[in-house]
């Protein structure tokens, strides 16, 4: 059996290997400044943070280390959201079987220290996030380390920070809701047959067709995100050629990142559950 | 800076990502029973052995651990030769700068214990090797652990074992000769521009055109290996479409594995030398 950190890293690699995944980097499609090699290096660099989380280190600290390692390549933010989704799952797997309940317990147990690690991780990489709504509680994540005194003064935990993001951020929603889409997608991946990365690509399209991708809302707007969802429905039903859709989305810079993150999380759960590669 | 074990794992990943690499698994070509996913998992599994080698563990023991980890996937032998080539380089990098001299010193310092680890690694995976010539000194590697008493009785070091393989095995030759092709290929990779995995694919073709691949001799025969070299020369000069050549070699099961191993070793040296991804 592979170790938990190995499975977490492998999940990132299998996710990016899956093709076609309309709008995202995969084995056959790259953006001019974000290529396949960058995602390979990002996954390798994240592993040390996964080691820490599986060993019981603060998940905020482990996350910061993973992002620092991920960022040692020239593509910028390669897997920030996927690693954020994986962290509580890796931490829970480090001490026993994986379940939504045990993963939620990790989230509920987060502290101010975890929130500090999370904010500091933004020092290492530019992450595309929207402006926080006026009057929202936690400080803007883009402040990075500069937000740390405020986090400490106000005693905000990482769960507090995530809870404030559930309306706009799909990963935050998974954290707070007990990872329902991630666990469902893992069941689906296990039920499919064939090479694991291909199953990941299939489930990517299914997830994309099921809900609007919050990252597309952030990067573009809700209208675009709804179009993306509807086009994925057409691709699933065969009305739309999926390779053409992939080429079109890359050309338009439409990158459903949250959906890819969910696939990475689901691949990890399936691998931890004993799925062979 | 990435750590040495991170660079070793990343070298394996960037090697397999490079396309086209006629005859080998790459991002766009797979064998029915050996796919891209298997090579991703093989690279992830090898890392713990690289950690051990960089930390000064016996390279035979570290190698055995790397192969055990590599074998935790269903594709069989994915990267045996590449990991064997990398081990002395990773060990040398663990204690200082990389040079042919320092790598050779690691080879010269190998012991009986290293040879034992090497033979035991054959218990974890089927490796395609030719029959040893009659009367050759070290026991047949395919004996695996069963050869250990004989190795111990005769006091054979891993260098002794490798030296006996230099006529038929391209990795053994690199070990004994001071890794000349690996260091040359690293210089070439550094001199090229563009995504690192693409540079790897370019250098793969150059190496293939320069010498017959010993693994093709083992799996097929010398005549086939010479044809492969000559076709690579044609592909380099533009007389032969390289994608067509890749498709043809995969169809004929011609897999120039040693050449791919050299590229992985060269990518590692270039990464250790500070090449950015």
XYZ file of C-alpha atoms in Angstrom:
554
model
C 0.000 0.000 0.000
C 1.136 3.503 -0.787
C 1.391 5.932 2.139
C -1.151 8.725 2.604
C 1.232 11.489 1.433
C 2.135 9.400 -1.630
C -1.546 9.043 -2.459
C -2.102 12.779 -2.060
C 0.725 13.604 -4.436
C -0.343 10.905 -6.882
C -3.893 12.275 -6.838
C -2.563 15.646 -8.035
C -0.594 13.922 -10.801
C -3.452 11.711 -11.965
C -5.767 14.708 -11.974
C -3.591 16.697 -14.359
C -2.933 13.607 -16.504
C -6.653 13.120 -17.215
C -7.726 14.330 -20.644
C -9.857 15.923 -22.021
C -10.747 18.212 -19.142
C -12.254 21.236 -20.901
C -10.514 24.433 -19.849
C -7.815 22.933 -17.672
C -4.234 21.935 -18.277
C -4.030 18.271 -19.095
C -1.780 15.892 -20.970
C -2.755 17.410 -24.293
C -3.592 21.026 -23.535
C -1.574 23.778 -21.932
C -1.781 27.510 -21.439
C 1.120 29.602 -22.769
C 2.343 30.406 -19.255
C 1.017 27.346 -17.408
C 2.174 24.018 -18.782
C 2.044 20.359 -17.878
C 5.597 20.436 -16.496
C 4.581 23.135 -13.997
C 1.843 20.940 -12.598
C 4.204 17.968 -12.291
C 6.651 20.119 -10.341
C 3.814 21.566 -8.244
C 2.704 18.085 -7.183
C 6.249 17.011 -6.297
C 6.760 20.175 -4.252
C 3.524 19.715 -2.297
C 4.457 16.325 -0.886
C 6.440 17.543 2.105
C 3.381 19.443 3.309
C 1.292 16.291 2.917
C 3.896 14.411 5.001
C 3.465 16.994 7.748
C -0.337 16.855 7.706
C -0.372 13.038 7.795
C 2.045 13.196 10.760
C -0.357 15.354 12.763
C 1.212 18.769 12.186
C -1.124 21.796 12.204
C -2.898 21.697 8.865
C -2.347 25.419 8.391
C 1.394 24.966 8.822
C 1.401 21.874 6.608
C -0.600 23.772 4.002
C 1.834 26.663 4.027
C 4.731 24.240 3.497
C 2.889 22.492 0.670
C 2.206 25.800 -1.100
C 5.792 26.927 -0.616
C 6.934 23.657 -2.247
C 4.294 23.846 -4.970
C 5.435 27.331 -5.910
C 8.994 26.236 -6.808
C 8.231 26.330 -10.520
C 7.510 29.073 -13.031
C 3.812 28.446 -13.674
C 2.604 30.277 -10.580
C -0.456 28.889 -8.840
C -0.781 25.329 -10.071
C -2.708 23.464 -7.371
C -3.583 25.842 -4.516
C -7.256 24.854 -4.348
C -6.627 21.134 -4.707
C -4.064 21.176 -1.910
C -6.439 23.173 0.310
C -9.141 20.579 -0.300
C -6.742 17.712 0.365
C -5.263 18.974 3.639
C -8.063 18.021 6.071
C -8.529 14.729 4.217
C -4.822 13.902 4.489
C -4.828 14.881 8.153
C -7.855 12.665 8.872
C -6.310 9.763 6.935
C -3.173 10.099 9.038
C -5.020 8.947 12.144
C -7.609 6.469 10.843
C -10.205 5.690 8.213
C -11.540 8.459 6.007
C -15.133 9.563 6.411
C -16.976 12.856 6.012
C -17.420 12.899 9.795
C -13.734 12.442 10.562
C -12.733 15.008 7.931
C -15.225 17.482 9.406
C -13.776 16.890 12.845
C -10.390 18.034 11.504
C -12.039 21.178 10.136
C -13.847 21.829 13.423
C -10.591 21.427 15.358
C -8.687 24.049 13.375
C -7.134 26.852 15.401
C -5.816 30.378 15.028
C -2.442 28.848 14.215
C -3.980 27.069 11.210
C -5.503 30.335 10.013
C -2.089 31.997 10.327
C -0.490 29.281 8.156
C -3.265 29.676 5.597
C -2.801 33.451 5.311
C 0.975 33.097 5.154
C 0.646 30.679 2.236
C -0.611 33.581 0.110
C 2.875 35.110 0.386
C 4.243 32.327 -1.820
C 1.950 32.574 -4.821
C -0.625 34.755 -6.536
C -4.038 33.167 -6.175
C -6.959 34.431 -8.228
C -9.599 35.356 -5.692
C -12.431 37.833 -5.932
C -12.760 40.963 -3.822
C -14.312 40.134 -0.463
C -17.841 41.527 -0.137
C -17.841 44.792 1.856
C -18.119 44.267 5.585
C -17.206 40.587 5.429
C -15.555 39.324 8.542
C -12.090 37.796 7.962
C -9.365 39.953 6.413
C -8.758 39.770 2.660
C -6.615 36.675 2.007
C -4.519 38.657 -0.437
C -3.011 40.466 2.554
C -1.042 37.268 3.282
C 1.223 37.580 6.331
C 0.121 41.185 6.811
C -3.220 39.841 8.031
C -1.638 37.739 10.781
C -1.818 40.327 13.619
C -5.510 40.844 12.846
C -6.155 37.065 12.751
C -4.495 36.690 16.135
C -6.219 39.711 17.707
C -9.606 38.477 16.651
C -8.890 34.823 17.434
C -10.068 33.596 14.038
C -9.668 29.875 13.332
C -9.192 28.447 9.859
C -12.740 27.121 10.046
C -13.969 30.686 10.726
C -12.102 31.904 7.656
C -13.475 29.104 5.473
C -17.014 29.598 6.701
C -16.934 33.195 5.504
C -16.011 31.976 2.017
C -18.739 29.413 1.420
C -20.840 31.687 -0.789
C -18.092 32.317 -3.310
C -15.547 29.526 -2.915
C -16.281 25.897 -3.774
C -13.430 24.548 -1.670
C -14.571 26.476 1.413
C -18.038 25.033 0.876
C -16.654 21.487 0.850
C -14.736 22.183 4.061
C -17.822 23.439 5.875
C -20.361 20.985 4.424
C -18.362 17.807 5.109
C -16.889 17.307 1.615
C -20.087 15.920 0.039
C -19.136 16.452 -3.604
C -15.632 15.083 -3.035
C -16.875 11.880 -1.404
C -19.577 11.423 -4.072
C -17.040 11.904 -6.848
C -14.738 9.333 -5.222
C -17.553 6.761 -5.266
C -18.094 7.536 -8.910
C -14.382 7.153 -9.746
C -14.292 3.778 -7.995
C -17.379 2.645 -9.919
C -15.860 3.450 -13.322
C -13.379 1.231 -15.149
C -10.219 1.889 -17.140
C -7.098 3.940 -16.434
C -7.539 6.067 -13.340
C -6.657 9.368 -15.016
C -9.339 8.715 -17.658
C -11.891 8.097 -14.931
C -10.855 11.410 -13.403
C -11.507 13.177 -16.708
C -14.951 11.558 -16.969
C -15.919 12.625 -13.463
C -14.550 16.113 -14.149
C -17.060 16.515 -16.960
C -19.890 15.112 -14.829
C -19.111 17.530 -11.992
C -18.826 20.416 -14.443
C -22.262 19.565 -15.850
C -23.801 19.294 -12.384
C -22.958 22.703 -10.870
C -21.474 26.038 -11.900
C -17.752 26.258 -11.182
C -17.127 29.009 -8.583
C -13.648 29.683 -9.937
C -15.137 30.538 -13.345
C -17.531 32.932 -11.572
C -14.523 34.579 -9.876
C -12.383 34.786 -13.004
C -15.185 35.696 -15.421
C -18.786 36.043 -14.229
C -21.848 33.987 -13.356
C -23.155 34.094 -16.912
C -19.963 32.493 -18.237
C -20.051 29.886 -15.477
C -23.623 28.958 -16.375
C -22.656 28.668 -20.040
C -19.755 26.397 -19.048
C -22.097 24.165 -17.082
C -24.588 23.983 -19.954
C -21.887 23.194 -22.492
C -20.643 20.395 -20.221
C -24.190 18.990 -20.171
C -24.146 19.011 -23.983
C -20.730 17.328 -24.041
C -21.930 14.607 -21.666
C -24.963 13.935 -23.865
C -22.836 13.830 -27.015
C -24.310 17.022 -28.552
C -20.958 18.777 -28.170
C -17.556 17.347 -29.092
C -15.588 17.372 -25.870
C -12.201 17.910 -27.518
C -13.521 20.936 -29.388
C -14.964 22.235 -26.144
C -11.600 21.774 -24.462
C -9.840 23.704 -27.211
C -12.447 26.478 -27.084
C -12.265 26.903 -23.307
C -8.466 27.052 -23.340
C -8.624 29.676 -26.097
C -11.124 31.744 -24.105
C -9.124 31.298 -20.894
C -12.027 29.571 -19.164
C -10.460 27.421 -16.491
C -12.896 25.541 -14.216
C -10.341 25.175 -11.471
C -12.629 24.250 -8.596
C -13.999 21.292 -10.532
C -10.435 20.059 -11.144
C -9.719 20.474 -7.428
C -12.704 18.291 -6.567
C -11.410 15.595 -8.906
C -8.008 15.662 -7.196
C -9.688 15.293 -3.799
C -11.860 12.449 -5.079
C -8.871 10.643 -6.618
C -7.131 10.845 -3.244
C -10.133 9.343 -1.429
C -10.367 6.543 -3.997
C -6.637 5.793 -3.722
C -6.846 5.748 0.080
C -9.775 3.372 -0.274
C -7.491 0.930 -2.064
C -8.156 1.698 -5.740
C -5.268 0.245 -7.756
C -3.451 2.262 -10.429
C 15.467 25.134 -4.315
C 13.930 21.697 -4.527
C 15.606 18.955 -2.476
C 17.673 16.250 -4.156
C 15.006 13.526 -3.739
C 12.384 15.913 -5.130
C 14.576 16.522 -8.170
C 15.081 12.782 -8.680
C 11.353 12.118 -8.625
C 10.636 15.134 -10.832
C 13.236 13.915 -13.335
C 11.300 10.644 -13.699
C 8.072 12.585 -14.218
C 9.518 15.045 -16.730
C 11.092 12.158 -18.626
C 7.781 10.376 -19.155
C 6.004 13.657 -19.930
C 8.307 14.386 -22.886
C 6.764 13.643 -26.271
C 7.341 12.300 -28.877
C 9.838 9.728 -27.625
C 9.641 7.009 -30.259
C 8.902 3.630 -28.689
C 8.437 4.763 -25.126
C 5.428 5.656 -23.054
C 4.877 9.382 -23.118
C 2.055 11.843 -22.716
C 0.489 10.788 -25.974
C 1.449 7.132 -26.387
C 0.906 4.132 -24.180
C 1.240 0.389 -24.377
C -1.901 -1.671 -23.649
C -0.498 -2.928 -20.346
C 1.865 -0.046 -19.526
C 0.229 3.358 -19.389
C 1.098 6.891 -18.396
C -0.628 6.490 -15.012
C 1.683 3.582 -14.164
C 4.745 5.721 -14.713
C 3.330 8.541 -12.576
C 2.719 6.066 -9.746
C 6.157 4.508 -10.259
C 7.845 7.899 -9.833
C 5.863 8.709 -6.687
C 6.716 5.311 -5.210
C 10.432 5.685 -5.883
C 10.843 8.849 -3.838
C 11.315 7.211 -0.447
C 14.314 5.311 -1.839
C 15.742 8.585 -3.142
C 15.272 10.084 0.334
C 17.335 7.233 1.779
C 20.122 7.550 -0.792
C 20.377 11.316 -0.301
C 20.556 10.727 3.459
C 23.597 8.466 3.087
C 21.877 5.067 3.328
C 23.493 2.157 1.438
C 22.581 2.716 -2.198
C 21.691 -0.942 -2.589
C 19.212 -0.712 0.277
C 17.879 2.608 -1.002
C 17.535 1.116 -4.467
C 15.606 -1.863 -3.149
C 13.209 0.481 -1.328
C 12.771 2.618 -4.438
C 11.950 -0.426 -6.569
C 9.553 -1.767 -3.955
C 7.773 1.607 -4.004
C 7.895 1.864 -7.784
C 6.264 -1.552 -8.121
C 3.071 -0.515 -6.296
C 1.151 -0.150 -9.545
C -0.108 -2.543 -12.174
C 2.220 -1.694 -15.052
C 5.117 -3.818 -13.784
C 8.610 -2.501 -14.403
C 8.185 1.188 -15.116
C 11.496 2.818 -14.192
C 13.968 0.173 -12.949
C 16.836 1.283 -15.173
C 16.300 4.994 -14.599
C 16.268 4.519 -10.821
C 19.426 2.390 -11.017
C 21.148 5.146 -12.979
C 19.924 7.814 -10.560
C 20.965 6.125 -7.311
C 24.723 6.907 -7.284
C 23.975 10.409 -8.586
C 21.432 11.039 -5.805
C 23.844 9.644 -3.230
C 26.666 11.897 -4.471
C 24.353 14.928 -4.530
C 23.417 14.206 -0.923
C 26.919 15.081 0.249
C 28.093 17.800 -2.151
C 28.293 18.991 -5.718
C 27.672 16.555 -8.564
C 30.569 15.584 -10.790
C 31.530 12.434 -12.690
C 34.368 11.971 -10.208
C 32.171 12.176 -7.129
C 29.567 9.879 -8.687
C 32.298 7.364 -9.548
C 33.534 7.497 -5.983
C 30.080 6.372 -4.830
C 30.237 3.480 -7.304
C 33.759 2.535 -6.168
C 32.649 2.579 -2.537
C 29.784 0.115 -3.008
C 29.869 -2.956 -0.788
C 28.472 -6.474 -0.581
C 25.481 -5.008 1.240
C 24.717 -2.829 -1.789
C 24.893 -5.872 -4.066
C 22.489 -7.703 -1.737
C 19.977 -4.844 -1.957
C 20.315 -4.813 -5.724
C 19.599 -8.530 -6.076
C 16.700 -8.333 -3.629
C 15.112 -5.575 -5.710
C 14.500 -8.165 -8.437
C 12.015 -9.870 -6.077
C 9.648 -6.915 -6.475
C 9.339 -6.716 -10.233
C 10.011 -8.584 -13.478
C 12.849 -6.894 -15.312
C 13.576 -7.778 -18.919
C 17.217 -8.887 -18.921
C 19.022 -11.195 -21.270
C 20.538 -14.531 -20.283
C 23.972 -14.019 -18.763
C 26.734 -15.295 -21.019
C 27.910 -18.771 -19.916
C 30.642 -18.677 -17.306
C 30.009 -15.043 -16.402
C 30.956 -14.218 -12.881
C 28.075 -12.758 -10.833
C 24.910 -14.829 -10.378
C 21.958 -14.251 -12.712
C 20.086 -11.191 -11.427
C 16.797 -12.982 -12.025
C 17.597 -15.177 -9.009
C 16.775 -12.176 -6.828
C 17.105 -12.934 -3.094
C 18.109 -16.507 -3.880
C 21.445 -15.185 -5.069
C 22.205 -13.469 -1.753
C 24.132 -16.347 -0.079
C 26.329 -16.622 -3.164
C 26.905 -12.833 -3.251
C 27.950 -12.912 0.395
C 30.151 -16.008 0.070
C 31.997 -14.517 -2.836
C 32.179 -11.021 -1.376
C 30.825 -9.356 -4.521
C 30.232 -5.611 -4.345
C 27.616 -3.818 -6.433
C 30.439 -2.387 -8.501
C 31.641 -5.941 -9.245
C 28.144 -6.868 -10.393
C 27.828 -3.792 -12.595
C 31.263 -4.263 -14.111
C 30.247 -7.710 -15.357
C 27.259 -6.131 -17.166
C 29.007 -3.391 -19.119
C 28.994 -5.309 -22.421
C 25.229 -5.764 -22.501
C 23.749 -3.148 -20.198
C 23.885 0.578 -20.913
C 23.241 1.547 -17.297
C 26.054 -0.679 -16.030
C 28.337 0.974 -18.556
C 27.439 4.427 -17.262
C 28.142 3.299 -13.687
C 31.589 1.988 -14.578
C 32.621 4.687 -17.046
C 31.721 7.682 -14.844
C 28.322 8.511 -16.368
C 29.709 10.224 -19.507
C 26.527 10.047 -21.615
C 24.371 11.202 -18.691
C 26.533 14.248 -17.963
C 26.778 15.125 -21.669
C 23.007 14.862 -22.072
C 22.507 17.122 -19.040
C 24.679 19.801 -20.657
C 22.603 19.487 -23.797
C 19.308 19.798 -21.877
C 20.573 22.930 -20.152
C 21.626 24.417 -23.500
C 18.188 23.946 -25.082
C 15.212 26.244 -24.526
C 11.516 25.683 -23.942
C 9.571 23.434 -21.575
C 11.865 20.986 -19.826
C 9.951 17.864 -20.841
C 10.210 18.932 -24.510
C 13.945 19.342 -24.152
C 14.048 15.822 -22.708
C 12.242 14.482 -25.767
C 14.702 16.280 -28.070
C 17.711 14.852 -26.266
C 16.090 11.408 -26.249
C 16.065 11.439 -30.047
C 19.651 12.709 -30.206
C 20.858 9.952 -27.879
C 18.883 7.356 -29.824
C 20.534 8.512 -33.048
C 23.998 8.446 -31.506
C 24.233 4.858 -30.214
C 22.297 1.587 -30.353
C 19.995 1.128 -27.380
C 21.153 -1.909 -25.357
C 17.635 -2.580 -24.109
C 16.411 -2.983 -27.700
C 19.271 -5.442 -28.271
C 18.102 -7.409 -25.208
C 14.412 -7.347 -26.092
C 14.840 -7.845 -29.844
C 18.305 -8.160 -31.411
C 21.239 -6.090 -32.584
C 19.834 -5.734 -36.095
C 16.654 -4.137 -34.747
C 18.677 -1.867 -32.469
C 20.758 -0.670 -35.415
C 17.608 -0.016 -37.435
C 16.218 2.007 -34.515
C 19.369 4.089 -34.377
C 19.316 4.708 -38.126
C 15.649 5.671 -38.105
C 16.373 8.115 -35.284
C 19.095 9.669 -37.458
C 16.513 10.090 -40.233
C 14.007 11.609 -37.801
C 16.613 14.101 -36.551
C 17.420 15.158 -40.111
C 13.751 15.526 -41.004
C 13.655 12.597 -43.463
C 11.367 10.664 -41.155
C 8.273 12.042 -39.399
C 8.968 11.564 -35.718
C 5.318 11.078 -34.724
C 4.924 8.337 -37.328
C 8.106 6.731 -36.057
C 6.748 6.842 -32.506
C 3.512 5.178 -33.585
C 5.410 2.513 -35.547
C 7.789 1.654 -32.694
C 4.938 1.345 -30.207
C 3.100 -0.929 -32.621
C 6.190 -3.110 -33.074
C 6.875 -3.132 -29.322
C 10.265 -1.484 -29.792
C 10.993 0.272 -26.534
C 14.405 1.993 -26.283
C 14.357 1.908 -22.507
C 18.018 2.614 -21.822
C 17.868 5.830 -23.814
C 14.873 6.965 -21.749
C 16.809 6.090 -18.573
C 19.697 8.291 -19.691
C 17.285 11.184 -20.244
C 15.897 10.771 -16.721
C 19.430 10.817 -15.308
C 20.312 13.876 -17.375
C 17.161 15.726 -16.302
C 18.109 15.069 -12.678
C 21.614 16.473 -13.185
C 20.200 19.549 -14.914
C 17.638 20.107 -12.127
C 20.333 19.731 -9.471
C 22.396 22.246 -11.416
C 19.603 24.771 -10.940
C 17.607 24.465 -14.167
C 14.185 26.014 -13.544
C 10.944 24.242 -14.520
